[in-house]
Short mmCIF file of C-alpha atoms in Angstrom, two decimals:
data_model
loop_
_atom_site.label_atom_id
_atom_site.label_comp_id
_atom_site.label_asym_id
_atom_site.label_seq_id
_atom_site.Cartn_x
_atom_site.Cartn_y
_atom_site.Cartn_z
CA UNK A 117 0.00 0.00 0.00
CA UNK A 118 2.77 2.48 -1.04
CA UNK A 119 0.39 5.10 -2.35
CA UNK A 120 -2.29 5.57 0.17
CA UNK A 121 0.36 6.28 2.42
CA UNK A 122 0.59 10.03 0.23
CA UNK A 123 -2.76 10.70 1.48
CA UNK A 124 -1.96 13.87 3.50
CA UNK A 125 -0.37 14.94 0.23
CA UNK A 126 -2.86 14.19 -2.09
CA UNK A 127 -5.52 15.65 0.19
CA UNK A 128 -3.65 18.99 -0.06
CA UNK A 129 -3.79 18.91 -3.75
CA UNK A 130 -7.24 18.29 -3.37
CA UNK A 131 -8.38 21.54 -2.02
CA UNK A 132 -8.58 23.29 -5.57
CA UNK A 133 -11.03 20.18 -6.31
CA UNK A 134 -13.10 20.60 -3.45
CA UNK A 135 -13.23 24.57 -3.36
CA UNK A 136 -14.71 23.89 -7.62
CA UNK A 137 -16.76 20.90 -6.50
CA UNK A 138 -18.48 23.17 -4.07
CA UNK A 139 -19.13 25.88 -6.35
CA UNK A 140 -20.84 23.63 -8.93
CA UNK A 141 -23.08 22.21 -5.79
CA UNK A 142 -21.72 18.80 -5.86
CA UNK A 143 -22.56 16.29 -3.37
CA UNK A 144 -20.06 13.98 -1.86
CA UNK A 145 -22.70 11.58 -3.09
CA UNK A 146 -22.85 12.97 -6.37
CA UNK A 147 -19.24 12.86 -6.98
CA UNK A 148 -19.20 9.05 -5.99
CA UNK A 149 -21.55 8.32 -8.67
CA UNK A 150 -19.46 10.50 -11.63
CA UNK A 151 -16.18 8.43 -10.47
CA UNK A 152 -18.59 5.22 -10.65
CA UNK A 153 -19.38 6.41 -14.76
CA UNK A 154 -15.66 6.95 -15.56
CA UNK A 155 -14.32 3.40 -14.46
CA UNK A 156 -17.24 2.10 -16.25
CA UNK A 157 -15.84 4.28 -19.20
CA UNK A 158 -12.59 2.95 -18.67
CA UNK A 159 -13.66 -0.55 -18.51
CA UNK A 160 -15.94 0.15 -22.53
CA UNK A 161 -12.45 1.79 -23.74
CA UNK A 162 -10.43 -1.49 -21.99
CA UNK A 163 -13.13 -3.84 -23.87
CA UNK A 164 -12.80 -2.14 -27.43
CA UNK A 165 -8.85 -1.49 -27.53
CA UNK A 166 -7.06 -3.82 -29.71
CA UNK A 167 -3.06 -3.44 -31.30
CA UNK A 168 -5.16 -1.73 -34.13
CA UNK A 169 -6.59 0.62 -31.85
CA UNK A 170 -4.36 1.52 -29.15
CA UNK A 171 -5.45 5.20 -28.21
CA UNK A 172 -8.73 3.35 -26.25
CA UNK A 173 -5.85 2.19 -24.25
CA UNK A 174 -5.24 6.14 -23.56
CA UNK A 175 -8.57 7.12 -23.08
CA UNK A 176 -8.90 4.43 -20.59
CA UNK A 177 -5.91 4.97 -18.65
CA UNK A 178 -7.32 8.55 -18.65
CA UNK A 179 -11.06 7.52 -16.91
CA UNK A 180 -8.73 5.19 -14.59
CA UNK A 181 -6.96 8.42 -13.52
CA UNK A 182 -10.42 10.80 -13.23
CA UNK A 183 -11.71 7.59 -11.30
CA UNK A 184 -9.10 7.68 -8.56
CA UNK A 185 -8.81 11.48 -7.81
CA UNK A 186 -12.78 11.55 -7.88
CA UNK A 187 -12.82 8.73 -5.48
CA UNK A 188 -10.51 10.97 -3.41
CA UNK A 189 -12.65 13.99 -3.63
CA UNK A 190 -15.85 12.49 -2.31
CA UNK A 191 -14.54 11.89 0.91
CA UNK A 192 -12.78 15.30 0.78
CA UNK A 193 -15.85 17.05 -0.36
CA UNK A 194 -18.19 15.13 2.58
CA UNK A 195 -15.57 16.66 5.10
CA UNK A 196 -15.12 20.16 3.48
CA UNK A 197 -19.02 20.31 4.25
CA UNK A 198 -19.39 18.66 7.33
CA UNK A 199 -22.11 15.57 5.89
CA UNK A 200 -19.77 12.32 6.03
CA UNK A 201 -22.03 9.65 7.05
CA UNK A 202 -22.38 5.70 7.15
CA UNK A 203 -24.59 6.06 4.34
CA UNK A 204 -22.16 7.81 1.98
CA UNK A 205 -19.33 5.63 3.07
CA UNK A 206 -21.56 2.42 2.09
CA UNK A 207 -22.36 3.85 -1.36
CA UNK A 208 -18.71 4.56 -1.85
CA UNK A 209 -17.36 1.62 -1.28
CA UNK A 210 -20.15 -0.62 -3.10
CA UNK A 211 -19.35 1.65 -6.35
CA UNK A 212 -15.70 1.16 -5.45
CA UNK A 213 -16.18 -2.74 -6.07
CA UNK A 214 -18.43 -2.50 -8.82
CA UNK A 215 -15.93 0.53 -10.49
CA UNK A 216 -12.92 -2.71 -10.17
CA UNK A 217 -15.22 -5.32 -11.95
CA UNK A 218 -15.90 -2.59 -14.28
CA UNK A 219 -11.84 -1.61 -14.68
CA UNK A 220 -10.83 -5.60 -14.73
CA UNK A 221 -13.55 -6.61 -17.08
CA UNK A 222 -12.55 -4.33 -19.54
CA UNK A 223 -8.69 -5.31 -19.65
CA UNK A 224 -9.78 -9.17 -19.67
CA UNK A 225 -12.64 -8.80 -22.69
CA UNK A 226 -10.31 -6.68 -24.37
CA UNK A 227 -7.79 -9.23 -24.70
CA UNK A 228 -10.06 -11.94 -25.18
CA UNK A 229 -8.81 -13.68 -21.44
CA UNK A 230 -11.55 -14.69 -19.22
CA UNK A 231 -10.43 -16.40 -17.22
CA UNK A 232 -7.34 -14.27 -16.26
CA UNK A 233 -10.33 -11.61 -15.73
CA UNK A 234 -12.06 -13.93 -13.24
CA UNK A 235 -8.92 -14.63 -11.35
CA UNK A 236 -7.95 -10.79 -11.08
CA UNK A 237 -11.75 -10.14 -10.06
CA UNK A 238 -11.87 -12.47 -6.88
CA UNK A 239 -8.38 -11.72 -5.67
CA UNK A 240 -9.69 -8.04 -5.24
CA UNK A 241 -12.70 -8.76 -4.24
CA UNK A 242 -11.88 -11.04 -1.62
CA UNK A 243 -9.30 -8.36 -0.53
CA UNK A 244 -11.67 -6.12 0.07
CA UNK A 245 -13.96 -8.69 1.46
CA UNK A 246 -11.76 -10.21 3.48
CA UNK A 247 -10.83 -6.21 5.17
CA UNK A 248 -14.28 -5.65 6.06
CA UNK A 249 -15.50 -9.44 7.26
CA UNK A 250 -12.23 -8.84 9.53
CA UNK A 251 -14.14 -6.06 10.85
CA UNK A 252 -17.46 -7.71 11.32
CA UNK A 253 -15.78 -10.00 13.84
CA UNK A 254 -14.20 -7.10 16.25
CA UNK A 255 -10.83 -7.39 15.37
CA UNK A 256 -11.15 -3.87 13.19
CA UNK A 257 -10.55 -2.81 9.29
CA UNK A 258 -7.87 -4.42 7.58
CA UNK A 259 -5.75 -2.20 4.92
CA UNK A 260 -2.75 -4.45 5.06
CA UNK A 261 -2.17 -5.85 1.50
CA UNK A 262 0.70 -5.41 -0.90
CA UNK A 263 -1.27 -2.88 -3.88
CA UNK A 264 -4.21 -0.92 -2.40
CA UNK A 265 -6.82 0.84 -4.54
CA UNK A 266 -4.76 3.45 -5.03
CA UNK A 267 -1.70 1.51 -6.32
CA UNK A 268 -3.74 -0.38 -8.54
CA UNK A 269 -5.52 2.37 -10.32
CA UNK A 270 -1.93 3.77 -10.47
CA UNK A 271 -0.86 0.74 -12.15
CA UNK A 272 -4.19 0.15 -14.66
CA UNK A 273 -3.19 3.41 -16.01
CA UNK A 274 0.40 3.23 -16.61
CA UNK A 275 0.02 -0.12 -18.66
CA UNK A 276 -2.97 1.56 -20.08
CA UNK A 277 -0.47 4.13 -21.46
CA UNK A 278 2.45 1.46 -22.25
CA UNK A 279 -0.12 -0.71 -23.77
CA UNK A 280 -0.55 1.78 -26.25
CA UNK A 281 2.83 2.16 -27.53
CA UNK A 282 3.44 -2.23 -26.43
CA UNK A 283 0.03 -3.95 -27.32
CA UNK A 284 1.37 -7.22 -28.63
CA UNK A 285 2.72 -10.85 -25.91
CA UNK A 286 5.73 -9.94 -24.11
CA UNK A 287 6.04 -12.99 -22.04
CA UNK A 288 4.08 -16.86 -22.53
CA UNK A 289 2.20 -15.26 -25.24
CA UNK A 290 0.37 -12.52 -22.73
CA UNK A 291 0.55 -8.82 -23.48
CA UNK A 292 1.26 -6.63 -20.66
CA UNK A 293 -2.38 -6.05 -19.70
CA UNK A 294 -2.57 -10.00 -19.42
CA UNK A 295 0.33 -9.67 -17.07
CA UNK A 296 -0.92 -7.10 -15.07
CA UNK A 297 -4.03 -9.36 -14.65
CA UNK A 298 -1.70 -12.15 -13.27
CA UNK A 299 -0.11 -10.06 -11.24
CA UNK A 300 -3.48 -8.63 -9.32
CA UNK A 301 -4.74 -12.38 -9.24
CA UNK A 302 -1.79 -13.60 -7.57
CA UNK A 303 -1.17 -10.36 -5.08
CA UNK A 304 -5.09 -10.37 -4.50
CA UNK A 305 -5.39 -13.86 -3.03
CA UNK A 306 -2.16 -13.79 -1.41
CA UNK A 307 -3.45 -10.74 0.08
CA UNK A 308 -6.88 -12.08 1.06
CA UNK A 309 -5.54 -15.42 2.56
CA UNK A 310 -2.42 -13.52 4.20
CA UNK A 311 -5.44 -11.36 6.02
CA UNK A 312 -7.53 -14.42 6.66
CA UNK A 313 -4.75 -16.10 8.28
CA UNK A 314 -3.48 -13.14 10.57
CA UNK A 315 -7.34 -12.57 11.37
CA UNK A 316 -7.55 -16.44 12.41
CA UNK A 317 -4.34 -16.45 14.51
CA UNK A 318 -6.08 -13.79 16.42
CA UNK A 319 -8.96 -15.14 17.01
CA UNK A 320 -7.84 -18.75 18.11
#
């Protein structure tokens, strides 16, 4: 989780965001719900990029970075105006999950791999799963994982970029968005069981 830990950082370069967000009467709600449309935006320009159309690759890696400062300005935005709530932080983090089935989806159609999509999927999900069912229990949130949200949005856009300029197989016939996809499968369910067993040592 290198990049969350520039939080207090980014949240300073958020002030310019929130000061515009509140002139345009944005909701911390609202904004949640934009960031949800541009990783589904990402995902439609992951699905339709091929090597004989790289610049959806771009444009994706483009939503993938309005996605993640969005997703930082909601929470920003609910402070800035004194309504964070339970509620709010529930609808974030459902559109959170749905925005990285969205984002994965779209790099697995577009390469026509499945089943490296479903792999990538679950290891986030149960991640993030696995962080909040740790919670359920009394033994509090888990954020301990090697790539947090942040570092993989950071990630899905700089291959998005690459991708562009490298579409065709590097390695065992997999391009580098097929790699990337490995690489979240394996660090999400290492993550996720690494989480479950630290959360069962505790509790037996």
């Amino acid at each position: 989780m290198t990049l969350d830990q520039l939080r207090p950082v980014a949240d300073r370069l958020l002030d310019p965001l929130v000061t515009g967000a509140n002139k345009l009467g944005l909701t911390p709600d609202g904004v949640s719900v934009i960031a949800f449309g541009f990783a589904v935006a990402a995902g439609g320009a992951f699905w339709v990029a091929s090597p004989d159309a790289t610049v959806w690759y771009v444009l994706g890696a483009f939503f993938v970075f309005v996605n993640g400062w969005l997703d930082l300005l909601d929470g920003a935005l609910a402070r800035e105006q004194g309504v964070a709530s339970s509620g709010g932080d529930l609808l974030d983090h459902v559109l959170d999950r749905y925005a990285d089935i969205a984002v994965l989806v779209g790099l697995a159609a577009g390469i026509g791999r499945y089943g490296l999509g479903l792999a990538a999927v679950t290891g986030v999900l149960m991640t993030s799963y696995l962080g909040t069912q740790i919670q359920a229990v009394g033994l509090g949130r888990q954020y301990g994982g090697l790539l947090g949200r942040a570092d993989r949005l950071a990630l899905v856009g700089v291959v998005g970029v690459v991708a562009a300029v490298v579409p065709g197989p590097l390695v065992a016939g997999l391009s580098l968005v097929g790699l990337l996809l490995v690489l979240f499968a394996v660090v999400g369910h290492f993550t996720a069981l690494q989480r479950f067993w630290g959360a069962w040592s505790d509790l037996n």
